[in-house]
Amino acid sequence: MRFLPLFPELVRQLFREPATNRFPAKYLPPTVTGFLHDVAAGRARLTPPVPTPPEFRGKIAYARDSCIGCGLCTKICPSHAIELLPTKKIRIWIDQCIFCSQCTSICPKSSLTMSPEFLLADEDRYSEDLIVE
Amino acid sequence: MSDESKKAPYIVPIGPNHPALKEPVMFTFEMEGEVVREVDFAPGQAHRGIEWMGMRRNPVQIVHLTDRICGICGVSHTLAFARAVEQVAGIEVPERADYIRTIIAEFERIQSHLLWAGVAAHELGFDSLLHLTWKVREQSMDVIENLTGNRVNYGIVQVGGVRRDIVLEQHPIIDDCLGTYEGLLGKLLSLFLDDKTITMRCRDCGVLSKKEALELCTVGPTARASGVNVDLRQDYPYAAYGDLDVRAILPEQHMGETHGDVYDRIVVRLLEVGQSCQIIRQCLSEMPAGPVTAEEKLAKLLAICKKAQGEAIGRVEAPRGECFHYVRMDGKDAPHTWKVKASSYSNLMSWIPMLRGEQIADIPIIIASIDPCLSCTDRIAVISHGHRSVLAKEDLHRLSVEKTRRLQR
Ligand code: SF4
Ligand code: SF4
């Protein structure tokens, strides 16, 4: 039994790189939206997020043209995030989607795919970014 | 003794929401000075209505709901549910799928136990150890993300098998991760078990005797730390565990004796991390080739599930103990009944003998030592009764009056 077996490990940690990725910036900006405007204007630099692994399940992508409106995806979606429109096309409410990728596996026409996009935070759940159709 | 009034018992309520509690539960401690004389608790403070939602969905959808019963042991719940439905519908799971299920379940155990070790360190006041364990835990999360597509809520198990295969290119990533943990285990064991302060805080603290553990039907690491030789993977093998060599980890194997205290619970959980690494290695080397699902076409799978009639239970050894799903299907899209008993439900009662006679400062670590997961345990009570499925208080009262009338006749 020893006192503080942790101590040497802690000293070692002092000289290591931090394990976390400093996203979106090294220090938290006063306002994130303001910071993003600065990034868009080229005044600040965004620390890139950790890359997503292959076959990551992100925001859904919908190939409208190939969809035949069979409605299978609406039947299988666990969170009822897909709506079958009278035009025989679908609308996906991303704010409700749980990214299970079940609709992409059932679609007979492969019209649905999962994109690697994951930065989906929004102030409005009905914003354009969160509705795919 | 000299002044009785100073020792008069007083009540300390903690909860239902309290900064020291990670999840809602209501404790009432009857204290005598610094010592807990009696304790009572009221779980059921988090209502989620998951079973209610499930009984309005088909099995393929429910699988993703079960993933969300618990953020940590998602695969255990999906696996238990899928196994119950497979038994009802008579679906034979391909062997390779069983092995993949086992691998993911063991990775889940690794990350869950490391998460718990961090929480335990935090409760003891070792926040640097918390950050160290959680830092090494990240690697298992990364592997899980690589294998399943997500860090939590994996969505990998589906009725009939798994949704993704483990390909040869992924083996090095898994190997690398296992190597890291096997190398780290000795260090973790020494950081936790050789530390004088941790030993003083945890040895003979929150003791649960073997007899009490058996009487209260505790499960999982909590029971094993008290010397009860239970492990579903050894007693009722499911998935690929029948082919593997899994023996319950008991503290006496490592320490030579069993105290049934918080320290032993740390021992069991840390050793299980090593055991999980071995199981995954064995799975990887023995994994047979073949399909990973019994029915690839989801529409067909739905049709099979719709035809199914009968009832079954699915049991899985989750990181916290036995996880139990009961499913009854009667030829409709949605199951007639679905009942979940999470492992913490069986373990909560062991708090009472553990906490009795302990000091107030030991309460957090003792509460954390069974690795409680209250969100899994608490769900809305649903009674399926003809067309009405949720009974309000008035309805219950009416039923009760009716029953009295019936008996009076
Ligand atoms: S990914 Fe899952 S939740 Fe999202 S739309 Fe598809 S089926 Fe529904
Ligand atoms: S399953 Fe595919 S083809 Fe059918 S409605 Fe959905 S997106 Fe369209």
PDB file of C-alpha atoms and ligand atoms in Angstrom, chain A residues 60 77-79 81-82 92 97-103 114, ligand 1:
ATOM      1  CA  ILE A  60     -30.201  12.116 -43.518  1.00  0.00           C
ATOM      2  CA  CYS A  77     -39.183   4.956 -38.447  1.00  0.00           C
ATOM      3  CA  PRO A  78     -39.109   4.515 -34.659  1.00  0.00           C
ATOM      4  CA  SER A  79     -39.578   8.191 -33.917  1.00  0.00           C
ATOM      5  CA  ALA A  81     -39.882  11.518 -38.081  1.00  0.00           C
ATOM      6  CA  ILE A  82     -40.933  10.835 -41.665  1.00  0.00           C
ATOM      7  CA  ILE A  92     -38.093  14.193 -42.819  1.00  0.00           C
ATOM      8  CA  CYS A  97     -34.859  11.808 -36.117  1.00  0.00           C
ATOM      9  CA  ILE A  98     -32.799   9.599 -33.820  1.00  0.00           C
ATOM     10  CA  PHE A  99     -30.229   8.672 -36.487  1.00  0.00           C
ATOM     11  CA  CYS A 100     -30.913   4.965 -36.335  1.00  0.00           C
ATOM     12  CA  SER A 101     -30.539   4.495 -40.080  1.00  0.00           C
ATOM     13  CA  GLN A 102     -33.455   2.080 -40.171  1.00  0.00           C
ATOM     14  CA  CYS A 103     -35.163   3.983 -43.007  1.00  0.00           C
ATOM     15  CA  MET A 114     -26.851   8.907 -43.861  1.00  0.00           C
TER      16      MET A 114
HETATM   17  S1  SF4 C   1     -32.759   7.540 -39.273  1.00  0.00           S
HETATM   18 FE1  SF4 C   1     -34.251   6.462 -37.998  1.00  0.00          FE
HETATM   19  S2  SF4 C   1     -35.291   8.091 -36.894  1.00  0.00           S
HETATM   20 FE2  SF4 C   1     -34.216   9.073 -38.565  1.00  0.00          FE
HETATM   21  S3  SF4 C   1     -35.738   9.210 -40.163  1.00  0.00           S
HETATM   22 FE3  SF4 C   1     -34.617   7.306 -40.497  1.00  0.00          FE
HETATM   23  S4  SF4 C   1     -35.788   5.734 -39.440  1.00  0.00           S
HETATM   24 FE4  SF4 C   1     -36.509   7.724 -38.697  1.00  0.00          FE
END
